[in-house]
Coordinates of C-alpha atoms in Angstrom, one line a residue:
X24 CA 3.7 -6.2 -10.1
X25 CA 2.4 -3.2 -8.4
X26 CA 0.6 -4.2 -5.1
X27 CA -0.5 -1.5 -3.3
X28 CA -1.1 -1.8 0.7
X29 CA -1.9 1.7 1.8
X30 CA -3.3 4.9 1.0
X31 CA -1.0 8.5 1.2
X32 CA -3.4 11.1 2.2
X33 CA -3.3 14.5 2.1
X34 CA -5.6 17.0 2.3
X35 CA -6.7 16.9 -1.7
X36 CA -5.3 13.4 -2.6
X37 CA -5.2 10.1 -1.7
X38 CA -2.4 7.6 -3.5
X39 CA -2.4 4.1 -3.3
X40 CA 1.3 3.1 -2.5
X41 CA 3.3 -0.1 -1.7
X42 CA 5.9 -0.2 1.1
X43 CA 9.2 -1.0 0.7
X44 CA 11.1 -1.5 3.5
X45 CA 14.4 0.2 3.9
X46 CA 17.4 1.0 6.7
X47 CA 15.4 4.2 8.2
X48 CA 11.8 2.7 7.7
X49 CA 10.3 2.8 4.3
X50 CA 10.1 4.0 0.7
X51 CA 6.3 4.6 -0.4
X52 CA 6.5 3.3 -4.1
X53 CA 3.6 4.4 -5.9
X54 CA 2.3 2.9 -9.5
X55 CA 3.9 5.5 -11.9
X56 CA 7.5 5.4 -10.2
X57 CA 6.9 1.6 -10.0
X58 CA 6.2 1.6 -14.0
X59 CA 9.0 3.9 -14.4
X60 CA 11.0 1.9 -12.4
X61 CA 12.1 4.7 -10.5
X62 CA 13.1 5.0 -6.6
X63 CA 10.2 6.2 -4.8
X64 CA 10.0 10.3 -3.5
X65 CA 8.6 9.5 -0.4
X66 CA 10.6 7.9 2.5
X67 CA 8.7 7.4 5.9
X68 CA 10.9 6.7 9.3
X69 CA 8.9 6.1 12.3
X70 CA 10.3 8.7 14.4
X71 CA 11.0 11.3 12.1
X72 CA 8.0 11.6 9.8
X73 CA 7.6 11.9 6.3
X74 CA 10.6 12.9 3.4
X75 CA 10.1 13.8 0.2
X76 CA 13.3 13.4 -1.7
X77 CA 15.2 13.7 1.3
X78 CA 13.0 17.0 2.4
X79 CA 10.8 16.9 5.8
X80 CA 7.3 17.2 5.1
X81 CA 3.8 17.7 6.8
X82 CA 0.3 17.0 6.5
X83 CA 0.3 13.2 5.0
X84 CA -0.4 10.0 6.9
X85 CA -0.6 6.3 5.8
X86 CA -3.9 4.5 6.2
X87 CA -4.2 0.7 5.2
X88 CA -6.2 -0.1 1.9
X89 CA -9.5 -2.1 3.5
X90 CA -8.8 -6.0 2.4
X91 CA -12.3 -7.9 1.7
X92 CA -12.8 -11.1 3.1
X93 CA -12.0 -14.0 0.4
X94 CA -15.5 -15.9 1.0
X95 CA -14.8 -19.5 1.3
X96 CA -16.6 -22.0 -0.9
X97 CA -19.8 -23.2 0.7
X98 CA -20.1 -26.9 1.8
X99 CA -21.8 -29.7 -0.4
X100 CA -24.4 -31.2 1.3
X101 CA -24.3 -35.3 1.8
X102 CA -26.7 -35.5 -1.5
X103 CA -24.8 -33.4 -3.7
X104 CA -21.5 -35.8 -2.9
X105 CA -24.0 -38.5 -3.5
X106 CA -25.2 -37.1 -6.4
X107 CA -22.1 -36.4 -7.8
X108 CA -20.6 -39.7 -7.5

């Protein structure tokens, strides 16, 4: 299952993309590769950048896809229990 954490942004597109971890950082898997089930193009290591099959490249950056709160079910009053029993 595809689960997408952050966003790759350039400037003209923004990709959702889940992170795989892997021995120089890691792989940025996106939804078609992941349907594919191909390995992912885009590689980041922390202190070299992005790759792209292997190839240094500029201008993208990772952002983290906003999470909502789950809203917790509200309490029941003392008369709801009471009613309900």
């Amino acid at each position: 299952m595809f689960n997408p954490t952050h966003l790759l942004v350039s400037r003209t597109r923004q990709t959702p993309v889940q992170l795989i971890a892997c021995e120089n950082g890691c792989k940025l898997l996106t939804e078609p590769e992941h349907q594919r089930g191909n390995e992912p193009a885009f590689e980041f290591r922390p202190r070299q950048g992005f790759f792209c099959q292997g190839i240094p490249v500029v201008g993208f950056r990772l952002e983290p896809i906003a999470v909502s709160p789950i809203a917790e079910p509200a309490a029941q009053s003392s008369e709801e229990v009471a009613e309900a029993n």
